[in-house]
Short mmCIF file of C-alpha atoms in Angstrom, two decimals:
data_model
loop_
_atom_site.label_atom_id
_atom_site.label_comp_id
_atom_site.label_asym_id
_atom_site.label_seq_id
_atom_site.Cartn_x
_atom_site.Cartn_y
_atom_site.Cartn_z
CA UNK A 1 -43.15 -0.91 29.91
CA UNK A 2 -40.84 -3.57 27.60
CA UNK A 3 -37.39 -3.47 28.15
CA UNK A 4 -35.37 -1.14 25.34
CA UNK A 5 -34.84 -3.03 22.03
CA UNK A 6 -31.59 -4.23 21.28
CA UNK A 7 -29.85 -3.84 17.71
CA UNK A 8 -28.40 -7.44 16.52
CA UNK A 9 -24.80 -5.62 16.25
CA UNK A 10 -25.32 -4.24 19.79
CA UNK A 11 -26.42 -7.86 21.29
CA UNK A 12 -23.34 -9.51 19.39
CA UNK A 13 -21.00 -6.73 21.28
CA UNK A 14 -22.73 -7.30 24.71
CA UNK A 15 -22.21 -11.39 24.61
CA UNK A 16 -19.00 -10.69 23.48
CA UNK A 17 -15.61 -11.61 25.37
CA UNK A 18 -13.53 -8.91 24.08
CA UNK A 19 -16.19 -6.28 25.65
CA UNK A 20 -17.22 -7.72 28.61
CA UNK A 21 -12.90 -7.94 29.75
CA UNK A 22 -12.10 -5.11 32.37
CA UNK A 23 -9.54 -2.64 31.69
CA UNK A 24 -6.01 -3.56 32.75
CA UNK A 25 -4.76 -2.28 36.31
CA UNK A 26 -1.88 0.25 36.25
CA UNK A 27 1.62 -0.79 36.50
CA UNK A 28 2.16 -1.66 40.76
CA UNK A 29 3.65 1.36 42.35
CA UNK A 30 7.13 1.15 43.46
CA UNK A 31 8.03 1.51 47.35
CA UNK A 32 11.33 2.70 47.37
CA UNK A 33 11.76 6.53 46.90
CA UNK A 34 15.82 6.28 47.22
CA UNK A 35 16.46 2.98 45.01
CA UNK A 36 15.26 1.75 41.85
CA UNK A 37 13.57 -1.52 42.02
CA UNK A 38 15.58 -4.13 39.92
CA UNK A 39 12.71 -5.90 37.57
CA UNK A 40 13.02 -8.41 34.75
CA UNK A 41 11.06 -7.86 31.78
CA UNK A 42 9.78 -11.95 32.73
CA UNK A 43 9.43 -11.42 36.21
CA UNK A 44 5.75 -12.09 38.00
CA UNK A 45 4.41 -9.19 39.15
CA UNK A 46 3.07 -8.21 42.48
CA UNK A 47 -0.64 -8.78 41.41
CA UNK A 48 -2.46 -9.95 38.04
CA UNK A 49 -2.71 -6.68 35.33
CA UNK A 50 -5.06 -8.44 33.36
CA UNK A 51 -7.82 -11.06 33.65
CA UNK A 52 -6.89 -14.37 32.78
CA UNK A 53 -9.15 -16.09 30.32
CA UNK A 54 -9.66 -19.99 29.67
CA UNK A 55 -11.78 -21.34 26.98
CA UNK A 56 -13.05 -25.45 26.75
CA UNK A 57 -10.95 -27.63 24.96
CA UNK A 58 -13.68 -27.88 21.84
CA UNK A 59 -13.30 -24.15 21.44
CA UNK A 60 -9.37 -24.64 21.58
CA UNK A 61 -8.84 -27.02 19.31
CA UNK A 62 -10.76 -24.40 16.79
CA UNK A 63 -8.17 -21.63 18.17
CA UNK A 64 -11.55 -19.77 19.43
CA UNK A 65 -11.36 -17.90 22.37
CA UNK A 66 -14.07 -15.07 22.37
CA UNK A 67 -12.44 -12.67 20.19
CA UNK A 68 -12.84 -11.71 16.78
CA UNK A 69 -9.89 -13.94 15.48
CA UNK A 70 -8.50 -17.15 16.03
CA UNK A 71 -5.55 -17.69 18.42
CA UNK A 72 -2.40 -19.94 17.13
CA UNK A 73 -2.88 -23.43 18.05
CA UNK A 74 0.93 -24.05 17.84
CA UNK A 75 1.06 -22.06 21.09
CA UNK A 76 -2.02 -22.99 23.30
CA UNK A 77 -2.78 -26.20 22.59
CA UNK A 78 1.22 -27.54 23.64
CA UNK A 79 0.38 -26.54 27.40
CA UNK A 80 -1.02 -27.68 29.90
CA UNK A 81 -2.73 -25.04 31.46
CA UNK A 82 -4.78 -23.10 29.06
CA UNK A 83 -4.39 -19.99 30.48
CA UNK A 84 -3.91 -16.70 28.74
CA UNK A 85 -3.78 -12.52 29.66
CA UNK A 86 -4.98 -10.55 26.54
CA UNK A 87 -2.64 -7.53 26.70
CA UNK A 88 -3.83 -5.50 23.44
CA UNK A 89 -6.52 -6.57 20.95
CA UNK A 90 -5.68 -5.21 18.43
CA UNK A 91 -1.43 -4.13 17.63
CA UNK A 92 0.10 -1.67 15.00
CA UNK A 93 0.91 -5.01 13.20
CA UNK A 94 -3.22 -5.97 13.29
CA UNK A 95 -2.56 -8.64 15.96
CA UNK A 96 -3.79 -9.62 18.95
CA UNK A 97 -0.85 -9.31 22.00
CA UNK A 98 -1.27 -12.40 24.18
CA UNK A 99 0.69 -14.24 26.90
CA UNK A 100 0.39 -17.07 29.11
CA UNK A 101 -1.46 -16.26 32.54
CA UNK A 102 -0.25 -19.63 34.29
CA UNK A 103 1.43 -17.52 36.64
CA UNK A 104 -0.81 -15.87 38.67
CA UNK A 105 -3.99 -18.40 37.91
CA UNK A 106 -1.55 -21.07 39.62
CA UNK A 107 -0.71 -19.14 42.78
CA UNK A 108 -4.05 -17.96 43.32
CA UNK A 109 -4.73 -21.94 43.31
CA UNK A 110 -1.96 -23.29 45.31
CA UNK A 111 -2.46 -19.83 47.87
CA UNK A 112 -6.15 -21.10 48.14
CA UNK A 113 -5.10 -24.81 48.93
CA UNK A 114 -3.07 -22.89 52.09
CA UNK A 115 -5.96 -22.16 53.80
CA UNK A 116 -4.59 -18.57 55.32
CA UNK A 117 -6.74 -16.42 56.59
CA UNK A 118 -5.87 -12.65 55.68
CA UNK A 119 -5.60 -10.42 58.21
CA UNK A 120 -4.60 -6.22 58.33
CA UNK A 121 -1.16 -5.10 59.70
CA UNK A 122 -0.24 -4.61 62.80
CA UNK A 123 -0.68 -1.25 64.24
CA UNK A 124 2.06 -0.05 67.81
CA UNK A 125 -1.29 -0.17 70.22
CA UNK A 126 -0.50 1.41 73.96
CA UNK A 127 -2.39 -0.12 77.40
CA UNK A 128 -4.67 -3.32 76.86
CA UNK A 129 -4.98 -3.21 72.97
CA UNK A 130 -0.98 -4.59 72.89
CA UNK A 131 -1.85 -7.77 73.96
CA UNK A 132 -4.83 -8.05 72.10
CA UNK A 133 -2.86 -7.15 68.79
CA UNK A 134 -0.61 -10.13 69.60
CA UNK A 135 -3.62 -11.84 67.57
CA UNK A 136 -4.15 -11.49 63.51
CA UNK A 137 -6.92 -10.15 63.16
CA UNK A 138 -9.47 -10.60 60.11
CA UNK A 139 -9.49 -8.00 57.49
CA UNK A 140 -13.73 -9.02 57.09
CA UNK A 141 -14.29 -7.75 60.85
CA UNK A 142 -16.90 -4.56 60.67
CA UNK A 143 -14.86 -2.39 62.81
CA UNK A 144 -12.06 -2.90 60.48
CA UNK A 145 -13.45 -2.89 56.81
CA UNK A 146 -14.83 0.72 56.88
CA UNK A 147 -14.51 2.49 53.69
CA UNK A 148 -16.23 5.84 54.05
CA UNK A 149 -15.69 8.37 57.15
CA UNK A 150 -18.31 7.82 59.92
CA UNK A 151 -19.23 10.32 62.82
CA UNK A 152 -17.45 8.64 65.83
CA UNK A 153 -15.25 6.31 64.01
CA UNK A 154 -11.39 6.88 64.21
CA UNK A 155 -10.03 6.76 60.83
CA UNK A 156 -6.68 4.83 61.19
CA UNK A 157 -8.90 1.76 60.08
CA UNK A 158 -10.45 2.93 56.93
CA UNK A 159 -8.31 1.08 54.04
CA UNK A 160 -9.67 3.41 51.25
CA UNK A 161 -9.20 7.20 50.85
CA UNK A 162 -10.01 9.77 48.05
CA UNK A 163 -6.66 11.15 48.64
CA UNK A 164 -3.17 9.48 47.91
CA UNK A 165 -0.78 8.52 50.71
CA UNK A 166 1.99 11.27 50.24
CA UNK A 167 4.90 9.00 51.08
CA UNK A 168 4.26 7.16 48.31
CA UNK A 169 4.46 9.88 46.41
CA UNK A 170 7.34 11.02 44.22
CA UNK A 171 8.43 15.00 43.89
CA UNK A 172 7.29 15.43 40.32
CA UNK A 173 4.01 13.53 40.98
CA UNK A 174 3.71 15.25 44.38
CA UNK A 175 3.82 18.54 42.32
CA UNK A 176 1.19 17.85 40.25
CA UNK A 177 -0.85 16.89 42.76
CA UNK A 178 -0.17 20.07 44.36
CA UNK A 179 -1.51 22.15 40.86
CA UNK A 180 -4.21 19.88 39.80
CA UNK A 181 -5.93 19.26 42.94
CA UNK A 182 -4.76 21.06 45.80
CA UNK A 183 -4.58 24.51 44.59
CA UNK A 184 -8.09 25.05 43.11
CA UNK A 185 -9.94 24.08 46.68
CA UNK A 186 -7.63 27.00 48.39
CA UNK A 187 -11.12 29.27 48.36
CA UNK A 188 -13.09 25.99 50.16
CA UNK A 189 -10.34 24.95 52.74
CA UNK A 190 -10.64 28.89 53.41
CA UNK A 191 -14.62 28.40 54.09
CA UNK A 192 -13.54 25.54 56.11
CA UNK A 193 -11.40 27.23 58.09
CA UNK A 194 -13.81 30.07 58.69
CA UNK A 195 -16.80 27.70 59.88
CA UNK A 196 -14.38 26.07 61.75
CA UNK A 197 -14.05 29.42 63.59
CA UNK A 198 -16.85 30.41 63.76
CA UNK A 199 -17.81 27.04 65.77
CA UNK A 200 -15.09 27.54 68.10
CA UNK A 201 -16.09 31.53 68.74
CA UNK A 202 -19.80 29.89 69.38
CA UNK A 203 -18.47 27.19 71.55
CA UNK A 204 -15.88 29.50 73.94
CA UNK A 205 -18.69 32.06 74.14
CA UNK A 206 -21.54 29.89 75.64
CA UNK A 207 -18.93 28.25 77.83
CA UNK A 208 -18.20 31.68 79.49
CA UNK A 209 -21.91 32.60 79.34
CA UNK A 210 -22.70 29.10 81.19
CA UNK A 211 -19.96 30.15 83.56
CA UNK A 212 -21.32 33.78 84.51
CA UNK A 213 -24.97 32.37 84.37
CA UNK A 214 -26.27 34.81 81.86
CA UNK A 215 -28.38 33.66 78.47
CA UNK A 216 -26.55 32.15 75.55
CA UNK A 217 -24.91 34.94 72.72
CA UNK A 218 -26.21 34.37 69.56
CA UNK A 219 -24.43 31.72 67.11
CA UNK A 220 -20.90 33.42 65.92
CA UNK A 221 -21.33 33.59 61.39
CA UNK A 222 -18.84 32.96 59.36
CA UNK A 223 -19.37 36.18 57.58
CA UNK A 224 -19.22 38.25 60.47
CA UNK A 225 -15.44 37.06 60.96
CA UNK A 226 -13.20 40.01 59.88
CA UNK A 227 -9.58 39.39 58.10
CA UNK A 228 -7.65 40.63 61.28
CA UNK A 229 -9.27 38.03 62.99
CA UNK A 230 -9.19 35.22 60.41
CA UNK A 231 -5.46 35.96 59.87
CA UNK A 232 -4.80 35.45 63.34
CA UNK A 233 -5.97 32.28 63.53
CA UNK A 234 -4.30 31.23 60.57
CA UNK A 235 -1.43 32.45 61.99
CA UNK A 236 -1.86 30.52 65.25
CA UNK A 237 -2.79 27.53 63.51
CA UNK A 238 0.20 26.66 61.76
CA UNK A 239 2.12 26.61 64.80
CA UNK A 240 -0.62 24.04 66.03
CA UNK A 241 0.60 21.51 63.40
CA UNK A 242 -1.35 18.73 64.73
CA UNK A 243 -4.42 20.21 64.45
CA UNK A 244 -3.54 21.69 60.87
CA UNK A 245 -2.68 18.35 59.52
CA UNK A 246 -6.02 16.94 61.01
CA UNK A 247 -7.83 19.59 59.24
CA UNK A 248 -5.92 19.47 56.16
CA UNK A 249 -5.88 15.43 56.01
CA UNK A 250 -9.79 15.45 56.45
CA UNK A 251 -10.14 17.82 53.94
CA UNK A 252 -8.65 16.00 51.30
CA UNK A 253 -9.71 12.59 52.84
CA UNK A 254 -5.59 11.56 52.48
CA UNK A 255 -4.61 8.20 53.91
CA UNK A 256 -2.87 8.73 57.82
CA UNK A 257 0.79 9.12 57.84
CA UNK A 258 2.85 8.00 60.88
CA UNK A 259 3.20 10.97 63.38
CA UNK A 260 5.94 13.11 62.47
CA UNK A 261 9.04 13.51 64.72
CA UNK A 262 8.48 16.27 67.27
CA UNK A 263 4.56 16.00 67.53
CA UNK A 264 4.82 12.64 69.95
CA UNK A 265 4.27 14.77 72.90
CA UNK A 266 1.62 17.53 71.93
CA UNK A 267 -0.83 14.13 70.76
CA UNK A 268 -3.27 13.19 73.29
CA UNK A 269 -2.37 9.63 74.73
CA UNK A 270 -5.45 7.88 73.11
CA UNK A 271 -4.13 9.26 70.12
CA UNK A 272 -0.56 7.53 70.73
CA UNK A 273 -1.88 4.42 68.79
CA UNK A 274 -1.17 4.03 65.58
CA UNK A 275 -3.38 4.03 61.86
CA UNK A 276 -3.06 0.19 60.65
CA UNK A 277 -1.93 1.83 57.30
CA UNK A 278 0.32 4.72 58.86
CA UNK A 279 4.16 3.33 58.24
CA UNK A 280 3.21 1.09 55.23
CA UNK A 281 0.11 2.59 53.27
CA UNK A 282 -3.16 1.99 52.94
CA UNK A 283 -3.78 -1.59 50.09
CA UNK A 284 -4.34 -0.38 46.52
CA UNK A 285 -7.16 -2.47 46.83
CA UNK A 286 -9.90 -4.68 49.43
CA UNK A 287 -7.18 -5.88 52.22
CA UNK A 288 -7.83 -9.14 51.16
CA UNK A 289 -7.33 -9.03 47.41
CA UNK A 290 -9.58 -11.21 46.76
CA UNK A 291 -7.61 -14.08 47.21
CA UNK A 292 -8.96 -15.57 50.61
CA UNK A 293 -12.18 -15.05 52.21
CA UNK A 294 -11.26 -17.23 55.62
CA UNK A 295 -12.33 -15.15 58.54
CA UNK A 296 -9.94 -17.39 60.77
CA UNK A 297 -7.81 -20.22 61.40
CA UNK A 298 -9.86 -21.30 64.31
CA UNK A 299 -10.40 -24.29 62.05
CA UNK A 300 -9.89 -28.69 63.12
CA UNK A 301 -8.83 -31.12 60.53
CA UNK A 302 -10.15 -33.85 60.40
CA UNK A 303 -7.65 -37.19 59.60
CA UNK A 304 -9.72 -40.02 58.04
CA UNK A 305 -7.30 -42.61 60.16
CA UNK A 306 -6.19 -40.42 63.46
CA UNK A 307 -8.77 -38.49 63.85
CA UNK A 308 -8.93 -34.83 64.42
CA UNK A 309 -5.85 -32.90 64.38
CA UNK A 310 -4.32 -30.50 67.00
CA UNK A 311 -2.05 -28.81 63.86
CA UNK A 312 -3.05 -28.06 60.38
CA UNK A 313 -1.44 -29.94 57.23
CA UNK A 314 1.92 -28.43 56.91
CA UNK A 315 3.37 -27.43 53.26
CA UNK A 316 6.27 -28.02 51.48
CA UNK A 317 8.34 -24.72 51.48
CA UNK A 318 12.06 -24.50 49.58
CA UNK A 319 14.49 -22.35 50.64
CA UNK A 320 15.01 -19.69 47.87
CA UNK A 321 17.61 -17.50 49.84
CA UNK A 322 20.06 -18.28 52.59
CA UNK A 323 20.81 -15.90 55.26
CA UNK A 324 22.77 -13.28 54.36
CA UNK A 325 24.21 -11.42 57.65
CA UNK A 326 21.22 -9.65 59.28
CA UNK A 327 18.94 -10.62 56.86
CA UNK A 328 16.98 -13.68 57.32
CA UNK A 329 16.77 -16.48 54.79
CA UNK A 330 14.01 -16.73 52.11
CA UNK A 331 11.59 -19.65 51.73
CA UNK A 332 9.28 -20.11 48.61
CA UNK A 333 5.82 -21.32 49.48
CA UNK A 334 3.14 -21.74 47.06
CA UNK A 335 4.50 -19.61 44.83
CA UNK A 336 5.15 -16.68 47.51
CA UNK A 337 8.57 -15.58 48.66
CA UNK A 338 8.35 -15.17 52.81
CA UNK A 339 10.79 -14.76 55.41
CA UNK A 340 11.53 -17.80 57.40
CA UNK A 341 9.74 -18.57 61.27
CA UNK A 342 10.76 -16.62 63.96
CA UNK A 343 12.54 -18.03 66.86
CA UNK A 344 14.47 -20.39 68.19
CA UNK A 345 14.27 -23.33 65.84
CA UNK A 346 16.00 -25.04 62.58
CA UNK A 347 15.57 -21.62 60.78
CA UNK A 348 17.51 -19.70 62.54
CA UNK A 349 20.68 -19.16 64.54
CA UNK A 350 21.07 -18.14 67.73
CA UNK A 351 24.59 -16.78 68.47
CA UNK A 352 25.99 -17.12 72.21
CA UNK A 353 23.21 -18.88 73.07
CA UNK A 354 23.67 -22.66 72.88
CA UNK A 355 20.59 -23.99 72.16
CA UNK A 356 20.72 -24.53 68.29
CA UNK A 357 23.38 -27.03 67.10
CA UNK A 358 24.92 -26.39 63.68
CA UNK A 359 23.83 -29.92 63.50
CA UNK A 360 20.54 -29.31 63.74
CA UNK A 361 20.24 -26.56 61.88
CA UNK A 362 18.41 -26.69 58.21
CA UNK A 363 20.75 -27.43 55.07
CA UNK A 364 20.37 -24.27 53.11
CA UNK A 365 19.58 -21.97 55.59
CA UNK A 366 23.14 -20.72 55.96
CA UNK A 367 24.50 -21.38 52.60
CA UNK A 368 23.00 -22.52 49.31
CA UNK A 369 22.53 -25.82 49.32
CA UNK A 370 23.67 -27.31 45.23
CA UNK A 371 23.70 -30.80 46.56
CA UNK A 372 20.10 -31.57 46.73
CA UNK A 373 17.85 -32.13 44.44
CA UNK A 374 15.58 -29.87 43.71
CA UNK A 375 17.08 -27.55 46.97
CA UNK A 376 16.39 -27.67 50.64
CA UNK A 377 13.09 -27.81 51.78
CA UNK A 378 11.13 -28.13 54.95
CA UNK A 379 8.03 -28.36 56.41
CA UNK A 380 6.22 -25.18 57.92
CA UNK A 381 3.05 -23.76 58.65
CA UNK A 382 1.11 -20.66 57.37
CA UNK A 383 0.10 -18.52 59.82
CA UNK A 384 -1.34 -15.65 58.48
CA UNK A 385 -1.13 -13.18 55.22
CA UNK A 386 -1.06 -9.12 54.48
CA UNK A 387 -1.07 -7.48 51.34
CA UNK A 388 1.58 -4.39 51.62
CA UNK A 389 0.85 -1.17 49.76
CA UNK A 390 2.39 -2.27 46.66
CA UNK A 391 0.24 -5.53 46.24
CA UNK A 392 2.88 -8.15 47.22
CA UNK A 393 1.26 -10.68 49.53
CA UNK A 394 3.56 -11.07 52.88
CA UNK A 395 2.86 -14.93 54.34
CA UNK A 396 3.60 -15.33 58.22
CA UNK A 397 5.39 -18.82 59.00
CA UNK A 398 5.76 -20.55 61.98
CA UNK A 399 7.17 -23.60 62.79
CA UNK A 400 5.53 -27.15 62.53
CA UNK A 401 4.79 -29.76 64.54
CA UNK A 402 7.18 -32.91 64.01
CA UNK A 403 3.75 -35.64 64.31
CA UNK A 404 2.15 -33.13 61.70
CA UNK A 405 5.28 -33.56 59.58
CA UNK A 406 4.96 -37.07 59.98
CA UNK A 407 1.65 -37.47 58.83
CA UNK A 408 1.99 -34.69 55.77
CA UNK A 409 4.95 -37.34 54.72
CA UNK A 410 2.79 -40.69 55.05
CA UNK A 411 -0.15 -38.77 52.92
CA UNK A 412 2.97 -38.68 49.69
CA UNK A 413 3.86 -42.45 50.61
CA UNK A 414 7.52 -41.09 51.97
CA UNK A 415 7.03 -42.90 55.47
CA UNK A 416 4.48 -45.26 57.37
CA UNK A 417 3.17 -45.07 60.33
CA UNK A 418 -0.10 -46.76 60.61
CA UNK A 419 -0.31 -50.65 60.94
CA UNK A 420 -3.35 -52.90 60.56
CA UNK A 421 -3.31 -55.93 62.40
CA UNK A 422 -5.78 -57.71 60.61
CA UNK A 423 -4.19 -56.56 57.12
CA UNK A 424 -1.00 -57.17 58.19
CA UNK A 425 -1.49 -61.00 59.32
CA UNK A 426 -3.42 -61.05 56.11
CA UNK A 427 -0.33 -59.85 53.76
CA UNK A 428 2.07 -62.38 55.92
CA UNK A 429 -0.44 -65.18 55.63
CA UNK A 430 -0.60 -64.40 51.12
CA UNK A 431 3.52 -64.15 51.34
CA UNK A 432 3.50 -67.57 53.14
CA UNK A 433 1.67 -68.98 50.59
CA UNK A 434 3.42 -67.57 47.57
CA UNK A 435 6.79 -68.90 49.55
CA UNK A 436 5.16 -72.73 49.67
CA UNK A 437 6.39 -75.34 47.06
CA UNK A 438 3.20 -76.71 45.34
CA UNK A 439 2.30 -72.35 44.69
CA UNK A 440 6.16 -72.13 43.05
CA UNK A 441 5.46 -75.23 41.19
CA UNK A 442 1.71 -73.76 39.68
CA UNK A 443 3.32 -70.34 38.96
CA UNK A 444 6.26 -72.19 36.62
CA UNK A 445 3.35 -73.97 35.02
CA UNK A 446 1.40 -71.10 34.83
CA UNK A 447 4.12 -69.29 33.28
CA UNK A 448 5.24 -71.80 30.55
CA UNK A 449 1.69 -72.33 29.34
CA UNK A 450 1.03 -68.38 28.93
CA UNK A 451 4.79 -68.63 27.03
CA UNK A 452 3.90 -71.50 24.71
CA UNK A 453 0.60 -70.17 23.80
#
């Protein structure tokens, strides 16, 4: 059978740009209940709204990008990076509402030229799994990129859930949660509940019938459970709050929230451990956001001169934020604000301790430092990266080695390290000769025959 003909009006729409755009993603969710989040009206967000859109340079000189009119070439052909987020098509004043998307286009490239692996949170393990969480590991693993509830699979790895995360939740749009989708399944948690009983009636009477060695009751109905008896359980499972939540949270397939204070000891120790997503929230989207697809950093470089490397290619980070009491300082890398390496080193200071001179210790770390250009900056190393419930990608740092740094600065021609001899006696022999009298003498001539002619 042919395939459906198309109407010429209805081919034009489907090659079209302004159809085939998704919609825009909602505004990102804010993560303090208490405080108001201070945001500029020109301040990046946490992830892209809108899809940025490029067109070739014969298209942009003709101000066509896709859509049904013409953009102004005053304002995308004087940049550099054609780059633009369509935010409306069509505006009560019949234009189209544009901006530059040279923001997030630019960080997804300089993020990608990091080389970070993403990897989920970590969870509080108990026994052997604490040292094994010590590693990052990869948010592509199978065991930890489930997405749908599987028979014999814990849930505190699943990253997506039908439900919201209630702590994320404010009152007024916890309350309509409650009215729009919580009240109308009251008569199905209620059949739940009853099969629920119903298995455990069938499951305690076979035990004692194994037990007295007499021939299995028949299966225990849900209808054949009597009010009395229902409301007695309902009444004994509210005091069993674990078990309640459990039922509840399956129920409405909500994301895991950390255990609540007085339930520690009634939870079975190989329960004590943790969902990945229990303190912070489950991603609003893939953990990786589509921004890396490394599995791992297990990864050698490969120096055309020296050879394999034991360290990866530091980058250039600038310190954004000194330390401010408790808090650590802030260092801007690739376009991503992330808290500075932990430990001992030229980062941080170690009171009482002795082993990190003020001397030693980074300029701008502990104040800002307005005397050099451009700000402090230094040399570090991407670890690893998480995306946090509102979007915001959170880059682990460690500290570099100083050979690495060495070589990073001999790459930019800021330092030199690497001598060949046979170049070398070549460039002293050339100087030698360039120094002798009879090459002075042909370079004057040289020089006042090119000026008379």
């Amino acid at each position: 059978m042919g395939a459906r003909a198309v109407s010429p009006g209805g081919a034009l729409l489907r090659t079209s740009r302004m159809f085939s755009v998704p919609k825009p993603l909602p505004e990102p969710p804010s993560t303090s209940l208490h405080i108001g989040d201070h945001k500029s009206a020109t301040m990046t967000r946490q992830y892209p709204q809108h899809q940025s859109i490029t067109t070739p340079l014969s298209s942009r000189e003709k101000g066509d990008w896709g859509y049904k009119r013409p953009f102004p070439l005053k304002s995308t052909m004087t940049t550099s990076t054609p780059l633009i987020r369509v935010k409306k098509v069509d505006s009560v004043e019949n234009v189209t509402d544009f901006a530059s998307a040279a923001d997030h286009s630019l960080s997804l490239e300089k993020f990608q030229e990091l080389h970070v692996a993403m990897s989920v949170p970590r969870g509080k393990m108990s026994g052997e799994a604490r040292s094994a969480s010590l590693w990052p590991k990869s948010v592509f693993e199978e065991e930890l990129d489930p997405t749908e509830s599987q028979s014999g699979r814990s849930d505190g790895k699943r990253w997506k859930f039908r439900g919201p995360w209630l702590a994320r939740m404010g009152e007024g749009e916890f309350v309509r949660y409650l009215k729009k989708t919580v009240h109308p399944k009251r008569a199905q948690f209620r059949a739940l509940l009853k099969r629920k009983l119903a298995e455990d009636i069938t499951t305690s009477q076979n035990n004692l019938a194994m037990e007295k060695g007499t021939p299995a009751p028949p299966k225990a109905e849900p209808r054949d459970i009597t009010e009395a008896h229902f409301s007695e359980y309902l009444r004994t499972l509210r005091n069993d709050r674990t078990t309640l939540y459990g039922l509840v949270s399956e129920f409405l397939d909500l994301a895991p929230l950390a255990v609540p204070i007085g339930l520690l000891q009634s939870i079975h120790p190989p329960l004590e451990s943790k969902s990945l997503y229990g303190n912070s929230g489950p991603p609003p989207s893939h953990p990786s956001a589509g921004i890396s697809y490394l599995r791992t950093n297990s990864f050698m470089e490969n120096h055309p001169v020296y050879g394999p490397q034991a360290r990866r290619t530091p980058a250039l980070a600038r310190v954004v934020y000194p330390r401010a009491g408790h808090k650590p300082a802030k260092l801007g890398v690739g376009g991503f604000v992330a808290d500075v390496p932990l430990g001992d080193n030229e980062f941080n200071i170690r009171f009482g301790l002795g082993r990190t001179q003020a001397n030693k210790m980074l300029n701008g770390i502990a104040h800002l430092d307005t005397t050099t250009y451009g700000g402090a900056k230094a040399y570090i190393e991407p670890k690893t990266a998480t995306v946090d419930p509102s979007g915001k990608v959170v880059l682990q740092l460690r500290e570099t080695h100083p050979e690495a740094q060495v070589i990073a600065k001999e790459s930019k021609g800021q330092s030199h390290i690497y001598h060949d001899a046979e170049t070398k006696a070549k460039q002293a022999t050339q100087l030698q000769g360039d120094k002798s009298p009879d090459r002075r003498i042909e370079r004057i001539t040289n020089e006042i025959l090119n000026d008379d002619s």
